[in-house]
């Protein structure tokens, strides 16, 4: 790849260096809002797309080509590494991951195998290598964080309140610790392998951890997250940590050896900076605004950029993922607006 043509704005933002424009990408930028994706899914199941490097690379590239975003994110799911270690997971359309053998005991935890990425997920590494040849923007690798993975493993599917997960955590603290340790090691192994194959940034999705109080986060989660980020830091590749509804945890996140914090719309960037948080920030447009009149969407994006660009180290994104009702055309116009509005300012 010709270095001159390579757009490294997002890597610069991760490192808090000056940028030619505010970099932007969208969580869940590949998915059912795209007619092309829906066509591909008529031919292949979710995991078939995931397991076929040619198709996986095509789906990963689509939003980069169509929307003009500054990064690609590998097409996979947070549940991808759990399948080969003995978890019977299926993705139910419109619902999410469903597990037929939920975790209930220490024996269940011990029965989960050890992830060997070369052996279990060679197609993930092949997709990454292929994409690095094809892309002229950085490739983001990713994994699910232990709490968020555990919520599916224990609930057996999506949940609104996480009562079973939290009940398990309070009632069996030593089994919980064994589960966090196991998922933590798996995450380190998985992210490191993606980086060795060519991932240039990695994002850890802790989508549901905001369900915990700050006190419980400190006791039950922070040690594992600290371990994950300190291990991945050794690779030198920038790391991003995302959670929704997690603003009450930001002071604790700021203590982690992670480079970028990805926030949602329940807090403003100014408010985060007022807390003394100096890490690069990513976010935080409410994805529902993708359904608003374009002028309103633009106004809200403008406010976010104005706050974000006050300090070096800002990446535009949504506060959570794109959803099927969103329009690719709106996202393309939004991307263009962010680039022009933020250029040379
Ligand atoms: O474009 C990208 O962002 C990369 C691909 C990606 C997917 N899932 C593909 C996917 C990424 C980064 C994820 C992460 C993921 N998966 C998270 C963290 C992000 C978040 O949204 O909080 C979570 C919690 C999951 C679990 C999961 N998998 C959910 C909640 C769903 C959606 C259920 C639905 O049907 O709305 C899935 C399925 C899934 N993962 C789809 C896609 C494109 C839709 C599946 C389909 O094609 O039918």
Tab-separated table of C-alpha atoms in Angstrom, residues 41-331:
chain	number	residue	atom	x	y	z
A	41	UNK	CA	-27.267	-12.949	3.985
A	42	UNK	CA	-29.849	-14.599	1.715
A	43	UNK	CA	-27.045	-16.870	0.514
A	44	UNK	CA	-25.046	-17.347	3.730
A	45	UNK	CA	-25.852	-17.614	7.445
A	46	UNK	CA	-24.211	-15.097	9.808
A	47	UNK	CA	-21.411	-17.499	10.732
A	48	UNK	CA	-20.921	-18.580	7.103
A	49	UNK	CA	-20.160	-14.941	6.221
A	50	UNK	CA	-17.819	-14.833	9.197
A	51	UNK	CA	-16.025	-18.050	8.192
A	52	UNK	CA	-15.417	-17.267	4.519
A	53	UNK	CA	-12.552	-14.730	4.175
A	54	UNK	CA	-13.552	-13.520	0.677
A	55	UNK	CA	-17.149	-12.811	1.753
A	56	UNK	CA	-16.087	-11.501	5.163
A	57	UNK	CA	-13.650	-9.061	3.519
A	58	UNK	CA	-16.316	-7.924	1.055
A	59	UNK	CA	-18.804	-7.200	3.860
A	60	UNK	CA	-16.093	-5.428	5.899
A	61	UNK	CA	-15.150	-3.201	2.924
A	62	UNK	CA	-18.702	-2.244	1.933
A	63	UNK	CA	-19.182	0.622	4.446
A	64	UNK	CA	-15.694	1.975	3.730
A	65	UNK	CA	-16.470	2.155	0.018
A	66	UNK	CA	-20.057	3.370	0.390
A	67	UNK	CA	-19.872	5.749	3.345
A	68	UNK	CA	-16.281	6.978	3.064
A	69	UNK	CA	-15.474	6.232	6.721
A	70	UNK	CA	-11.924	6.457	8.094
A	71	UNK	CA	-11.698	2.876	9.424
A	72	UNK	CA	-12.924	-0.628	8.683
A	73	UNK	CA	-14.034	-3.001	11.431
A	74	UNK	CA	-13.576	-6.707	10.876
A	75	UNK	CA	-16.902	-8.402	10.224
A	76	UNK	CA	-17.420	-10.922	13.036
A	77	UNK	CA	-19.360	-11.040	16.302
A	78	UNK	CA	-18.377	-10.851	19.959
A	79	UNK	CA	-19.611	-14.472	20.175
A	80	UNK	CA	-17.265	-15.688	17.384
A	81	UNK	CA	-14.474	-16.998	19.692
A	82	UNK	CA	-16.929	-18.760	22.021
A	83	UNK	CA	-18.181	-21.247	19.440
A	84	UNK	CA	-14.888	-23.159	19.072
A	85	UNK	CA	-14.415	-23.444	22.851
A	86	UNK	CA	-17.623	-25.392	23.320
A	87	UNK	CA	-20.428	-22.833	23.505
A	88	UNK	CA	-23.374	-23.681	21.311
A	89	UNK	CA	-24.253	-20.188	20.093
A	90	UNK	CA	-26.628	-19.193	17.358
A	91	UNK	CA	-27.463	-15.684	16.117
A	92	UNK	CA	-31.238	-15.281	15.980
A	93	UNK	CA	-32.246	-12.553	13.563
A	94	UNK	CA	-33.836	-9.588	15.360
A	95	UNK	CA	-32.903	-11.037	18.754
A	96	UNK	CA	-29.159	-11.598	18.947
A	97	UNK	CA	-26.956	-14.386	20.311
A	98	UNK	CA	-28.765	-17.344	21.864
A	99	UNK	CA	-27.009	-20.126	23.798
A	100	UNK	CA	-28.450	-23.598	24.332
A	101	UNK	CA	-26.014	-24.589	27.098
A	102	UNK	CA	-25.817	-21.590	29.505
A	103	UNK	CA	-23.144	-21.464	32.219
A	104	UNK	CA	-24.515	-22.454	35.618
A	105	UNK	CA	-21.656	-24.049	37.643
A	106	UNK	CA	-17.883	-24.168	38.076
A	107	UNK	CA	-17.917	-27.398	36.055
A	108	UNK	CA	-19.499	-25.479	33.162
A	109	UNK	CA	-16.722	-22.878	33.386
A	110	UNK	CA	-14.027	-25.562	33.530
A	111	UNK	CA	-15.539	-27.349	30.551
A	112	UNK	CA	-14.994	-24.309	28.317
A	113	UNK	CA	-11.890	-25.032	26.224
A	114	UNK	CA	-8.842	-22.858	25.603
A	115	UNK	CA	-8.871	-20.715	22.506
A	116	UNK	CA	-6.189	-21.437	19.911
A	117	UNK	CA	-6.767	-18.788	17.263
A	118	UNK	CA	-4.568	-20.371	14.537
A	119	UNK	CA	-6.342	-23.695	14.944
A	120	UNK	CA	-9.915	-22.631	15.819
A	121	UNK	CA	-10.333	-19.388	13.877
A	122	UNK	CA	-7.868	-19.485	10.940
A	123	UNK	CA	-10.465	-17.724	8.775
A	124	UNK	CA	-10.420	-14.658	11.067
A	125	UNK	CA	-6.668	-14.309	10.609
A	126	UNK	CA	-6.984	-14.919	6.839
A	127	UNK	CA	-9.700	-12.247	6.581
A	128	UNK	CA	-7.470	-9.764	8.413
A	129	UNK	CA	-4.482	-10.493	6.130
A	130	UNK	CA	-6.665	-10.168	3.041
A	131	UNK	CA	-8.188	-6.911	4.236
A	132	UNK	CA	-4.783	-5.398	4.953
A	133	UNK	CA	-3.928	-5.901	1.268
A	134	UNK	CA	-7.193	-4.331	0.140
A	135	UNK	CA	-7.811	-1.412	2.493
A	136	UNK	CA	-6.463	2.117	2.453
A	137	UNK	CA	-7.848	2.899	5.926
A	138	UNK	CA	-6.878	1.217	9.223
A	139	UNK	CA	-8.509	-2.078	10.169
A	140	UNK	CA	-10.078	-2.372	13.623
A	141	UNK	CA	-10.090	-5.803	15.257
A	142	UNK	CA	-12.370	-6.438	18.223
A	143	UNK	CA	-13.604	-8.708	20.961
A	144	UNK	CA	-16.314	-8.759	23.606
A	145	UNK	CA	-15.380	-7.905	27.200
A	146	UNK	CA	-15.778	-10.597	29.879
A	147	UNK	CA	-18.865	-9.053	31.570
A	148	UNK	CA	-20.749	-8.638	28.294
A	149	UNK	CA	-19.808	-12.144	27.095
A	150	UNK	CA	-20.739	-13.584	30.513
A	151	UNK	CA	-24.152	-11.909	30.325
A	152	UNK	CA	-24.996	-13.980	27.210
A	153	UNK	CA	-23.353	-17.122	28.638
A	154	UNK	CA	-25.348	-16.937	31.886
A	155	UNK	CA	-28.679	-15.503	30.675
A	156	UNK	CA	-28.664	-17.815	27.619
A	157	UNK	CA	-29.568	-14.844	25.375
A	158	UNK	CA	-30.172	-11.088	25.419
A	159	UNK	CA	-31.489	-9.567	28.656
A	160	UNK	CA	-32.903	-6.223	29.835
A	161	UNK	CA	-31.906	-6.328	33.476
A	162	UNK	CA	-29.055	-8.907	33.808
A	163	UNK	CA	-30.573	-10.265	37.055
A	164	UNK	CA	-29.273	-13.796	36.435
A	165	UNK	CA	-25.782	-12.527	35.578
A	166	UNK	CA	-25.573	-10.241	38.596
A	167	UNK	CA	-27.191	-12.837	40.871
A	168	UNK	CA	-24.531	-15.350	39.785
A	169	UNK	CA	-21.780	-12.777	40.395
A	170	UNK	CA	-23.003	-12.036	43.953
A	171	UNK	CA	-23.867	-15.609	44.912
A	172	UNK	CA	-20.806	-17.435	43.531
A	173	UNK	CA	-17.917	-14.944	43.612
A	174	UNK	CA	-15.241	-17.602	43.170
A	175	UNK	CA	-16.961	-19.174	40.128
A	176	UNK	CA	-17.464	-15.646	38.774
A	177	UNK	CA	-13.748	-14.957	39.208
A	178	UNK	CA	-12.896	-18.215	37.397
A	179	UNK	CA	-15.221	-17.183	34.555
A	180	UNK	CA	-13.739	-13.657	34.331
A	181	UNK	CA	-10.201	-15.111	34.372
A	182	UNK	CA	-11.040	-17.551	31.603
A	183	UNK	CA	-12.801	-14.994	29.398
A	184	UNK	CA	-10.060	-12.450	30.137
A	185	UNK	CA	-7.300	-14.828	28.952
A	186	UNK	CA	-9.390	-15.729	25.906
A	187	UNK	CA	-9.791	-12.039	25.042
A	188	UNK	CA	-6.036	-11.381	25.373
A	189	UNK	CA	-5.244	-14.398	23.146
A	190	UNK	CA	-7.860	-13.399	20.563
A	191	UNK	CA	-6.920	-9.695	20.362
A	192	UNK	CA	-3.191	-10.416	20.262
A	193	UNK	CA	-3.660	-12.883	17.386
A	194	UNK	CA	-5.733	-10.310	15.461
A	195	UNK	CA	-2.985	-7.724	15.986
A	196	UNK	CA	-0.272	-10.169	14.842
A	197	UNK	CA	-2.308	-10.838	11.693
A	198	UNK	CA	-2.540	-7.097	10.970
A	199	UNK	CA	-5.317	-5.413	13.006
A	200	UNK	CA	-4.149	-1.799	13.554
A	201	UNK	CA	-6.511	-0.863	16.424
A	202	UNK	CA	-8.576	-3.120	18.701
A	203	UNK	CA	-11.880	-2.279	20.330
A	204	UNK	CA	-13.233	-4.124	23.363
A	205	UNK	CA	-17.046	-4.094	23.428
A	206	UNK	CA	-18.420	-4.027	26.981
A	207	UNK	CA	-21.877	-3.019	25.764
A	208	UNK	CA	-23.809	-4.030	28.876
A	209	UNK	CA	-21.375	-3.336	31.746
A	210	UNK	CA	-23.202	-0.058	32.504
A	211	UNK	CA	-25.764	-2.266	34.275
A	212	UNK	CA	-23.307	-2.445	37.203
A	213	UNK	CA	-22.742	0.165	39.901
A	214	UNK	CA	-19.291	1.751	40.188
A	215	UNK	CA	-18.721	-0.245	43.384
A	216	UNK	CA	-19.469	-3.567	41.717
A	217	UNK	CA	-17.406	-2.638	38.658
A	218	UNK	CA	-14.438	-2.041	40.961
A	219	UNK	CA	-14.845	-5.364	42.763
A	220	UNK	CA	-15.931	-7.740	40.010
A	221	UNK	CA	-14.706	-6.278	36.701
A	222	UNK	CA	-11.870	-3.726	36.955
A	223	UNK	CA	-9.075	-6.253	37.782
A	224	UNK	CA	-9.859	-8.307	34.651
A	225	UNK	CA	-10.080	-5.226	32.405
A	226	UNK	CA	-6.823	-3.923	33.834
A	227	UNK	CA	-5.134	-7.230	33.027
A	228	UNK	CA	-6.538	-7.340	29.465
A	229	UNK	CA	-5.472	-3.804	28.546
A	230	UNK	CA	-2.030	-4.075	30.146
A	231	UNK	CA	-1.326	-7.245	28.149
A	232	UNK	CA	-2.623	-5.829	24.845
A	233	UNK	CA	-0.723	-2.565	25.444
A	234	UNK	CA	2.525	-4.529	25.041
A	235	UNK	CA	1.774	-4.840	21.299
A	236	UNK	CA	1.831	-1.037	20.904
A	237	UNK	CA	-1.473	-1.085	18.986
A	238	UNK	CA	-4.086	1.459	20.199
A	239	UNK	CA	-7.021	0.109	22.215
A	240	UNK	CA	-10.620	1.381	22.526
A	241	UNK	CA	-13.075	0.493	25.326
A	242	UNK	CA	-16.810	0.855	24.659
A	243	UNK	CA	-19.833	0.552	26.915
A	244	UNK	CA	-23.341	1.966	26.641
A	245	UNK	CA	-24.973	3.761	29.585
A	246	UNK	CA	-21.626	3.683	31.387
A	247	UNK	CA	-20.900	7.359	32.152
A	248	UNK	CA	-20.944	6.572	35.886
A	249	UNK	CA	-17.897	4.330	35.297
A	250	UNK	CA	-15.748	6.840	33.401
A	251	UNK	CA	-13.457	7.725	36.326
A	252	UNK	CA	-12.678	4.013	36.704
A	253	UNK	CA	-12.192	3.526	32.967
A	254	UNK	CA	-9.750	6.419	33.032
A	255	UNK	CA	-7.515	4.378	35.368
A	256	UNK	CA	-7.267	1.511	32.848
A	257	UNK	CA	-4.249	1.230	30.517
A	258	UNK	CA	-6.512	1.834	27.486
A	259	UNK	CA	-6.024	4.596	24.887
A	260	UNK	CA	-9.564	5.542	23.804
A	261	UNK	CA	-12.867	5.673	25.715
A	262	UNK	CA	-16.022	5.269	23.619
A	263	UNK	CA	-19.019	6.981	25.193
A	264	UNK	CA	-22.732	7.226	24.473
A	265	UNK	CA	-25.109	10.211	24.254
A	266	UNK	CA	-26.134	10.158	27.921
A	267	UNK	CA	-23.179	12.432	28.693
A	268	UNK	CA	-21.585	15.250	26.636
A	269	UNK	CA	-17.935	15.378	25.625
A	270	UNK	CA	-17.558	18.639	27.592
A	271	UNK	CA	-18.904	16.895	30.703
A	272	UNK	CA	-16.419	14.046	30.246
A	273	UNK	CA	-13.523	16.505	29.865
A	274	UNK	CA	-14.729	18.369	32.998
A	275	UNK	CA	-14.159	15.132	34.912
A	276	UNK	CA	-10.455	15.500	34.072
A	277	UNK	CA	-10.458	12.716	31.494
A	278	UNK	CA	-7.704	13.369	28.943
A	279	UNK	CA	-7.732	10.113	26.962
A	280	UNK	CA	-8.899	10.165	23.339
A	281	UNK	CA	-12.710	10.081	23.235
A	282	UNK	CA	-14.915	8.328	20.690
A	283	UNK	CA	-18.616	8.949	20.208
A	284	UNK	CA	-21.299	9.892	20.870
A	285	UNK	CA	-24.214	10.662	18.540
A	286	UNK	CA	-27.496	9.033	19.520
A	287	UNK	CA	-28.111	6.543	16.671
A	288	UNK	CA	-31.847	7.418	16.781
A	289	UNK	CA	-30.878	10.773	15.254
A	290	UNK	CA	-30.207	8.882	12.010
A	291	UNK	CA	-34.006	8.952	11.665
A	292	UNK	CA	-34.257	12.728	12.303
A	293	UNK	CA	-34.518	15.391	9.550
A	294	UNK	CA	-31.008	15.883	8.158
A	295	UNK	CA	-30.739	19.487	9.434
A	296	UNK	CA	-31.333	18.372	13.011
A	297	UNK	CA	-28.876	15.491	12.629
A	298	UNK	CA	-26.292	17.966	11.282
A	299	UNK	CA	-26.853	20.404	14.183
A	300	UNK	CA	-26.314	17.641	16.731
A	301	UNK	CA	-23.216	16.350	14.918
A	302	UNK	CA	-21.849	19.910	14.816
A	303	UNK	CA	-22.240	20.329	18.601
A	304	UNK	CA	-20.397	17.046	19.153
A	305	UNK	CA	-17.537	17.977	16.790
A	306	UNK	CA	-17.212	21.456	18.346
A	307	UNK	CA	-16.761	19.843	21.753
A	308	UNK	CA	-14.616	16.957	20.485
A	309	UNK	CA	-12.084	19.085	18.659
A	310	UNK	CA	-11.323	21.298	21.667
A	311	UNK	CA	-8.559	18.789	22.497
A	312	UNK	CA	-6.476	16.567	20.232
A	313	UNK	CA	-7.703	12.996	20.451
A	314	UNK	CA	-11.270	12.725	19.216
A	315	UNK	CA	-12.991	10.188	16.930
A	316	UNK	CA	-16.563	10.697	15.703
A	317	UNK	CA	-18.856	7.681	16.143
A	318	UNK	CA	-22.347	6.854	17.308
A	319	UNK	CA	-23.091	6.198	20.978
A	320	UNK	CA	-24.147	2.677	19.993
A	321	UNK	CA	-24.579	0.627	16.832
A	322	UNK	CA	-26.390	1.371	13.577
A	323	UNK	CA	-29.761	-0.402	13.409
A	324	UNK	CA	-31.589	-1.951	10.419
A	325	UNK	CA	-33.974	1.021	9.846
A	326	UNK	CA	-31.105	3.488	9.281
A	327	UNK	CA	-30.372	4.697	5.743
A	328	UNK	CA	-27.004	4.288	4.031
A	329	UNK	CA	-27.583	7.575	2.215
A	330	UNK	CA	-28.016	9.501	5.487
A	331	UNK	CA	-24.828	7.910	6.842
